[in-house]
Amino acid sequence: GQSLEQPSEVTAVEGAIVQINCTYQTSGFYGLSWYQQHDGGAPTFLSYNALDGLEETGRFSSFLSRSDSYGYLLLQELQMKDSASYFCAVKDTDKLIFGTGTRLQVFP
Amino acid sequence: DSGVTQTPKHLITATGQRVTLRCSPRSGDLSVYWYQQSLDQGLQFLIQYYNGEERAKGNILERFSAQQFPDLHSELNLSSLELGDSALYFCASSPPGGGGASYNEQFFGPGTRLTVL
């Protein structure tokens, strides 16, 4: 079967750093993506890793270890607007298999 | 605004009925994906079309069907609706084949919230 595991909830304060982990077990693997979704909104793309290592995009970074079937999203200098759900997703040929999501709450 | 449009925004209907959800992808995108998101759940992949042809199928019920038209818009048809079909339905599109992060990004529409009473 295919499964992606993420923590259900993470809390942090403004200005802090938070890491959201994702472990996956899928039949096909063409890369790991991260999406952000605010309540009532559409998912928006944050990052994509096809190869092992760290990808940095502003305050957000994403890491992948294919040998460990593991990745994480690192959010730095947290802001209140970062409060949202974050989904990892494995690319299997063209389709995306999403994790159940991690709800991040940022407190002042 | 992702450039992907979905109509209607909200839909309320009764069990046993049939509804059609519509999606227009971003200009230039050939792939359309449909996802279902139930309350506090992740996104479940339903089906993908590429330039009018079915490309991949996920956990789509037999009561559900989809198609992509020559102008690349897509419709998701849900029939014999059940209470459990109440969910947010998202459509997403992605650019034609290539490489790198931009190729792997999917652009999501605002979704259609379906409520089955």
Tab-separated table of C-alpha atoms in Angstrom, chain B residues 18-106:
chain	number	residue	atom	x	y	z
B	18	ARG	CA	-26.316	13.635	-9.393
B	19	VAL	CA	-24.087	16.697	-9.667
B	20	THR	CA	-21.432	17.983	-12.044
B	21	LEU	CA	-18.401	19.946	-10.939
B	22	ARG	CA	-16.516	22.006	-13.468
B	23	CYS	CA	-12.859	22.974	-13.704
B	24	SER	CA	-10.859	25.132	-16.090
B	25	PRO	CA	-7.076	24.682	-15.888
B	26	ARG	CA	-4.486	27.427	-16.169
B	27	SER	CA	-3.793	28.620	-19.664
B	28	GLY	CA	-1.265	26.269	-21.261
B	29	ASP	CA	-1.651	23.458	-18.737
B	30	LEU	CA	-2.652	20.144	-20.263
B	31	SER	CA	-3.068	18.048	-17.112
B	32	VAL	CA	-6.084	18.220	-14.842
B	33	TYR	CA	-6.286	16.378	-11.529
B	34	TRP	CA	-9.283	15.876	-9.247
B	35	TYR	CA	-8.952	15.473	-5.483
B	36	GLN	CA	-11.428	14.909	-2.678
B	37	GLN	CA	-10.848	16.344	0.792
B	38	SER	CA	-13.183	15.238	3.546
B	39	LEU	CA	-13.387	17.049	6.879
B	40	ASP	CA	-10.003	17.036	8.620
B	41	GLN	CA	-8.649	14.635	6.041
B	42	GLY	CA	-5.866	14.811	3.547
B	43	LEU	CA	-6.358	15.103	-0.159
B	44	GLN	CA	-7.381	11.911	-1.887
B	45	PHE	CA	-6.391	11.672	-5.538
B	46	LEU	CA	-9.334	10.710	-7.723
B	47	ILE	CA	-8.324	10.927	-11.369
B	48	GLN	CA	-6.022	12.686	-13.826
B	49	TYR	CA	-6.545	13.711	-17.432
B	50	TYR	CA	-3.854	14.826	-19.854
B	51	ASN	CA	-4.888	16.568	-23.055
B	52	GLY	CA	-8.235	14.835	-23.113
B	53	GLU	CA	-7.053	11.345	-22.214
B	54	GLU	CA	-7.361	9.624	-18.846
B	55	ARG	CA	-3.816	9.314	-17.474
B	56	ALA	CA	-4.139	7.946	-13.944
B	57	LYS	CA	-6.846	6.748	-11.621
B	58	GLY	CA	-6.881	6.803	-7.845
B	59	ASN	CA	-9.512	5.854	-5.322
B	60	ILE	CA	-12.398	6.986	-7.459
B	61	LEU	CA	-15.740	5.344	-6.829
B	62	GLU	CA	-17.644	3.759	-9.707
B	63	ARG	CA	-20.429	6.294	-9.044
B	64	PHE	CA	-17.959	9.041	-10.008
B	65	SER	CA	-16.733	9.771	-13.495
B	66	ALA	CA	-14.819	12.533	-15.187
B	67	GLN	CA	-13.848	13.781	-18.592
B	68	GLN	CA	-11.667	16.444	-20.168
B	69	PHE	CA	-12.997	18.292	-23.180
B	70	PRO	CA	-11.125	19.565	-26.279
B	71	ASP	CA	-10.886	23.044	-24.733
B	72	LEU	CA	-9.177	21.295	-21.764
B	73	HIS	CA	-11.807	22.080	-19.185
B	74	SER	CA	-12.833	19.106	-17.107
B	75	GLU	CA	-15.990	17.927	-15.406
B	76	LEU	CA	-16.372	15.566	-12.474
B	77	ASN	CA	-19.714	13.811	-12.316
B	78	LEU	CA	-20.908	12.416	-9.003
B	79	SER	CA	-24.032	10.261	-9.026
B	80	SER	CA	-26.207	8.380	-6.530
B	81	LEU	CA	-24.834	10.722	-3.909
B	82	GLU	CA	-24.420	9.555	-0.346
B	83	LEU	CA	-23.927	11.511	2.863
B	84	GLY	CA	-20.285	10.423	2.903
B	85	ASP	CA	-19.648	12.172	-0.400
B	86	SER	CA	-19.868	15.523	1.365
B	87	ALA	CA	-16.416	17.030	0.948
B	88	LEU	CA	-14.306	19.669	-0.717
B	89	TYR	CA	-13.472	18.740	-4.281
B	90	PHE	CA	-10.359	20.325	-5.722
B	91	CYS	CA	-9.181	20.468	-9.249
B	92	ALA	CA	-5.531	21.108	-10.023
B	93	SER	CA	-3.536	21.597	-13.184
B	94	SER	CA	0.130	21.342	-14.060
B	95	PRO	CA	2.261	22.441	-16.989
B	96	PRO	CA	3.273	20.094	-19.803
B	97	GLY	CA	6.269	17.799	-19.352
B	98	GLY	CA	9.655	19.197	-18.574
B	99	GLY	CA	11.893	19.114	-15.573
B	100	GLY	CA	12.597	20.734	-12.282
B	101	ALA	CA	10.381	22.084	-9.581
B	102	SER	CA	8.101	24.053	-11.905
B	103	TYR	CA	7.103	20.878	-13.717
B	104	ASN	CA	6.208	19.208	-10.471
B	105	GLU	CA	4.066	21.965	-9.085
B	106	GLN	CA	0.330	21.515	-9.199
